[in-house]
XYZ file of C-alpha atoms in Angstrom:
363
model
C -8.583 29.922 0.196
C -10.987 27.000 0.424
C -10.273 23.722 -1.308
C -7.048 22.376 -2.759
C -4.000 24.346 -1.689
C -1.251 25.454 -4.084
C 1.395 24.429 -1.556
C 1.693 20.846 -2.679
C 4.103 19.223 -5.105
C 2.023 17.845 -8.014
C 4.519 14.994 -8.368
C 3.709 13.713 -4.871
C 2.530 15.017 -1.502
C 5.671 13.636 0.151
C 7.985 15.676 -2.101
C 9.362 19.141 -1.263
C 7.946 22.273 -2.867
C 9.739 24.319 -5.478
C 12.231 26.787 -3.986
C 11.122 30.414 -3.721
C 13.320 33.549 -3.646
C 14.102 34.672 -0.118
C 13.028 31.360 1.416
C 15.511 29.173 3.249
C 13.292 26.073 3.185
C 10.946 24.354 0.776
C 8.191 23.888 3.332
C 4.632 25.136 3.681
C 4.971 26.867 7.060
C 7.538 29.368 5.811
C 5.355 30.097 2.763
C 2.275 30.725 4.901
C 4.138 33.102 7.210
C 5.946 34.989 4.460
C 2.622 35.499 2.641
C 1.371 37.273 5.738
C -1.259 34.656 6.548
C -1.989 33.953 10.214
C -0.385 30.581 10.886
C -1.673 27.821 13.143
C 0.612 25.114 14.492
C 0.021 22.380 17.047
C 1.754 19.497 18.831
C 1.407 15.774 18.282
C 1.399 13.843 21.537
C 4.071 11.186 20.805
C 3.005 7.575 21.396
C 4.673 5.013 23.618
C 4.459 2.616 20.713
C 6.214 1.306 17.623
C 2.988 1.257 15.602
C 2.935 3.928 12.856
C -0.861 3.982 12.936
C -0.667 5.497 16.409
C 1.057 8.498 14.843
C -1.245 8.722 11.829
C -4.397 8.510 13.958
C -3.148 11.371 16.098
C -2.248 13.475 13.062
C -5.582 12.941 11.280
C -7.545 15.044 13.741
C -5.500 18.094 12.697
C -6.228 17.680 8.966
C -7.269 20.961 7.386
C -6.853 22.984 10.597
C -3.114 23.507 11.123
C -0.165 24.539 8.990
C 2.446 22.427 10.777
C 2.684 19.824 13.530
C 5.403 19.800 16.195
C 7.020 16.407 16.655
C 7.919 16.571 20.338
C 11.383 15.437 21.419
C 10.986 13.694 24.798
C 9.385 16.706 26.467
C 9.556 16.705 30.235
C 12.509 14.299 29.874
C 10.077 11.401 29.409
C 10.798 8.840 26.698
C 8.341 8.404 23.809
C 8.670 7.707 20.081
C 11.489 9.920 18.809
C 10.910 13.237 17.081
C 12.894 12.135 14.030
C 10.835 8.920 13.821
C 7.546 10.830 13.971
C 8.816 13.222 11.309
C 9.717 10.305 9.040
C 6.132 9.049 9.265
C 4.513 12.468 8.874
C 6.541 13.539 5.832
C 5.726 10.227 4.141
C 2.032 11.199 4.277
C 2.538 14.817 3.228
C 2.214 16.513 6.608
C 4.481 19.454 7.499
C 6.263 18.557 10.737
C 8.327 20.814 12.948
C 11.124 18.620 14.202
C 11.999 19.480 17.782
C 15.610 18.924 18.799
C 16.475 18.929 22.512
C 20.127 19.173 23.517
C 19.665 17.069 26.656
C 20.138 13.621 25.108
C 22.616 13.919 22.227
C 25.980 15.484 21.558
C 26.801 17.697 18.584
C 27.820 14.730 16.430
C 24.477 12.983 16.823
C 22.502 16.223 16.517
C 24.138 17.240 13.244
C 23.423 13.769 11.900
C 19.762 14.090 12.890
C 19.553 17.481 11.184
C 20.794 15.981 7.920
C 18.573 12.920 8.286
C 15.493 14.993 8.981
C 16.172 17.312 6.044
C 16.723 14.328 3.743
C 13.255 13.019 4.709
C 11.662 16.342 3.786
C 11.583 18.049 7.181
C 11.668 21.775 6.472
C 11.178 23.161 9.985
C 13.331 22.611 13.057
C 12.734 23.926 16.570
C 15.898 24.233 18.638
C 15.530 23.611 22.382
C 17.866 23.197 25.317
C 15.508 20.627 26.850
C 14.265 19.866 30.357
C 16.678 18.343 32.855
C 16.561 14.570 33.322
C 15.375 15.024 36.929
C 12.023 16.207 35.532
C 11.292 12.846 33.882
C 10.578 9.296 34.908
C 14.210 8.171 34.416
C 16.160 10.649 36.563
C 19.171 8.329 36.554
C 19.729 8.973 32.835
C 22.977 10.730 31.929
C 22.350 14.256 30.594
C 24.440 15.523 27.697
C 23.812 19.246 27.028
C 26.810 19.453 24.699
C 24.953 22.339 23.052
C 22.195 24.671 24.226
C 19.398 26.290 22.236
C 21.621 29.190 21.132
C 24.543 27.091 19.941
C 22.127 24.612 18.348
C 20.543 27.426 16.328
C 24.008 28.539 15.247
C 24.933 24.970 14.325
C 21.878 24.538 12.085
C 22.422 27.956 10.524
C 26.062 27.176 9.751
C 25.088 23.851 8.187
C 22.430 25.541 6.067
C 24.144 28.791 5.080
C 27.810 27.805 5.041
C 27.380 24.186 3.979
C 29.679 22.960 6.753
C 29.699 20.856 9.895
C 30.918 22.554 13.074
C 34.267 20.879 12.430
C 34.577 22.861 9.200
C 34.170 19.789 7.009
C 32.065 20.586 3.931
C 28.604 19.171 3.281
C 27.805 17.740 -0.130
C 24.232 19.084 0.064
C 23.319 21.552 2.836
C 19.932 21.192 4.559
C 17.213 23.668 3.562
C 15.686 24.703 6.870
C 13.289 27.163 8.483
C 14.699 27.555 11.989
C 12.649 28.054 15.120
C 13.043 28.443 18.856
C 10.901 28.690 21.971
C 10.274 31.841 24.019
C 8.748 32.431 27.436
C 7.577 36.030 27.937
C 6.111 35.100 31.332
C 9.204 33.836 33.211
C 11.428 36.084 35.291
C 13.443 38.142 34.718
C 10.610 39.640 32.657
C 12.566 42.682 31.438
C 15.250 40.425 29.948
C 12.860 38.315 27.847
C 12.675 40.600 24.767
C 16.485 40.779 24.666
C 16.763 37.000 24.921
C 14.563 36.791 21.817
C 17.052 39.106 20.117
C 19.878 36.717 20.989
C 17.972 33.804 19.478
C 17.290 35.793 16.306
C 20.990 36.617 16.055
C 21.781 32.919 16.450
C 19.457 32.000 13.566
C 15.819 31.860 14.746
C 13.352 32.775 11.999
C 10.210 31.879 13.938
C 9.431 31.312 17.602
C 6.639 29.602 19.521
C 5.839 30.916 22.976
C 5.028 29.149 26.235
C 1.307 29.026 27.112
C -0.225 32.491 27.271
C -2.839 32.887 30.014
C -1.960 36.508 30.801
C -2.752 38.553 27.704
C -1.851 41.959 29.227
C 1.611 40.649 30.091
C 2.025 39.250 26.570
C 0.826 42.532 25.073
C 3.513 44.406 27.012
C 6.137 41.926 25.826
C 5.072 42.375 22.212
C 5.286 46.159 22.539
C 8.886 45.830 23.726
C 9.681 43.365 20.949
C 8.243 45.720 18.325
C 10.197 48.656 19.742
C 13.391 46.618 19.331
C 12.494 45.835 15.710
C 12.409 42.071 16.261
C 8.992 41.486 14.651
C 10.575 42.496 11.334
C 13.198 39.765 11.699
C 11.240 36.880 13.198
C 7.723 35.430 13.087
C 6.156 35.149 16.555
C 3.549 32.482 17.295
C 1.743 32.767 20.616
C 1.280 29.553 22.578
C -2.298 28.837 23.663
C -4.210 25.851 24.970
C -7.340 24.713 26.830
C -7.342 24.007 30.557
C -9.382 20.984 31.621
C -10.348 22.377 35.042
C -9.426 24.776 37.837
C -7.732 21.874 39.615
C -5.580 21.247 36.540
C -4.681 24.928 36.330
C -3.574 24.981 39.982
C -1.507 21.831 39.550
C 0.219 23.157 36.410
C 1.239 26.476 37.920
C 2.556 24.728 41.040
C 4.403 21.887 39.336
C 5.372 22.955 35.801
C 8.140 25.578 35.771
C 7.686 28.507 33.420
C 3.893 28.455 33.104
C 2.182 31.535 34.519
C -1.564 31.251 35.252
C -3.163 34.289 36.949
C -5.699 33.889 39.769
C -8.370 35.394 37.507
C -8.099 32.406 35.178
C -8.497 29.933 38.044
C -11.524 31.840 39.374
C -13.141 31.863 35.938
C -12.825 28.092 35.711
C -14.041 27.577 39.288
C -17.147 29.608 38.553
C -18.095 27.610 35.451
C -20.741 24.891 35.481
C -18.779 22.902 32.893
C -15.114 23.627 33.567
C -13.762 21.684 30.586
C -16.055 23.574 28.204
C -15.072 26.844 29.854
C -11.394 25.942 29.445
C -11.932 25.532 25.727
C -13.791 28.851 25.522
C -10.999 30.519 27.474
C -8.513 29.356 24.834
C -10.721 30.735 22.058
C -11.039 34.072 23.864
C -7.267 34.318 24.288
C -6.718 33.584 20.585
C -9.170 36.331 19.666
C -7.221 38.784 21.816
C -3.679 37.886 20.792
C -4.445 37.718 17.070
C -5.126 41.471 17.183
C -1.769 42.295 18.758
C 0.578 43.820 16.137
C 3.513 41.560 15.356
C 1.806 38.272 16.248
C 2.071 36.028 13.188
C 0.156 32.995 14.443
C -0.781 30.744 17.325
C 0.674 27.480 18.548
C -2.174 25.393 19.970
C -1.016 22.959 22.673
C -3.891 20.730 23.740
C -2.236 17.906 25.667
C -4.706 15.020 25.970
C -7.364 17.301 24.497
C -6.212 17.145 20.882
C -9.786 16.529 19.719
C -10.530 20.157 20.672
C -7.948 21.709 18.328
C -10.241 21.772 15.279
C -13.098 23.245 17.331
C -10.838 25.886 18.879
C -9.404 26.943 15.523
C -12.819 26.918 13.856
C -14.711 28.802 16.554
C -11.970 31.414 16.928
C -12.252 32.265 13.220
C -8.502 32.751 13.195
C -8.102 31.243 9.720
C -10.510 33.773 8.175
C -11.856 31.269 5.657
C -8.446 29.873 4.732
C -8.000 26.107 4.907
C -4.518 24.788 5.657
C -3.251 21.790 3.702
C -5.342 18.683 4.119
C -4.482 15.190 3.021
C -7.057 14.218 0.414
C -8.032 10.576 0.027
C -6.825 9.434 -3.386
C -8.316 6.770 -5.632
C -5.282 4.517 -5.331
C -5.580 4.648 -1.519
C -9.000 3.022 -1.772
C -7.804 0.458 -4.314
C -5.022 -0.631 -1.973
C -7.422 -0.748 0.989
C -9.939 -2.845 -0.958
C -7.240 -5.258 -2.117
C -5.955 -5.719 1.436
C -9.469 -6.278 2.699
C -9.999 -8.945 0.029
C -6.760 -10.722 0.925
C -7.367 -10.621 4.666
C -11.070 -11.279 4.984
C -12.501 -13.032 1.934
C -12.880 -16.805 2.131
C -10.009 -18.645 0.511
C -11.315 -21.460 -1.641
C -7.955 -23.053 -2.355
C -5.674 -24.629 0.205
C -1.971 -23.921 0.000
C -1.443 -27.444 -1.364
C -4.016 -26.862 -4.121
C -2.339 -23.595 -5.027
C 1.040 -25.350 -5.365
C -0.502 -28.061 -7.562
C -2.167 -25.431 -9.723
C 1.116 -23.590 -10.120
C 2.715 -26.778 -11.510
């Protein structure tokens, strides 16, 4: 559908949608997936800043191209603006964030509080992660927590949502309405165990999953065949992780230094043979999307374009993955311009009266 989307509360873009039968959240991502539309999600590179405009400027480039935006929770064990803080800013403007929760930095008391706080702000989607070890980041002396892991975190959120209770058994006044997600890595050994690990996450509460970067489509196709045979695609929405590679040098560095990312030699050779490696990396991402979108059971793609976020719109557009559909886009409203004009007048127009004159006039 082109133009204004039905998935918006007419009383305000920051307000939750009406509940629908069979839905556990009141968010747009769950609606898109349950309608059978091919979903597109992405990640917002969190700023090292306390300026909200740094978040909004990064979110704007995704307008009209993605169904939800992951708010990263200190990935790589490096500190940035918090996931819950980014979600607070994004929901205020009507965006649909996926709040990532890593178990590395908080115990179950703090995590359950963040779940309630996020839900109260309108966060409908939560991605449950164990989190990278502190030794991977720039503050390896930090004390790791890991009170929970991704499985027990999924169970915790599910219990809060479905049973209306904290882990202690104490009742919640209003349970959170959540669409629960997890991460999968079909490319990490032991390969044969990966489909069964997805089954464990589904049993714990996962309703959608986003995969690690896919650069080996045949391997992912085999994984999806196993997942279908186990009946998991009927219980969980699977989004394949994709992303552009800036160069062959970058690809070599990633596969040598980032655990869990599998990049075949054929991909490196393709980049090495290109006249413009960055352009070829973008085309490679588009080609992979066009292959994985045809695999039965794949419900969407998760586009991770670290430091290449400006390419996300081009990748989604040129892949044709949306098939003419336009995800929600924040429309500029008349009152936005009135406020902007008023601020401009206050800040930049010449003031003819001094403060003393204004006081005299007031009396």
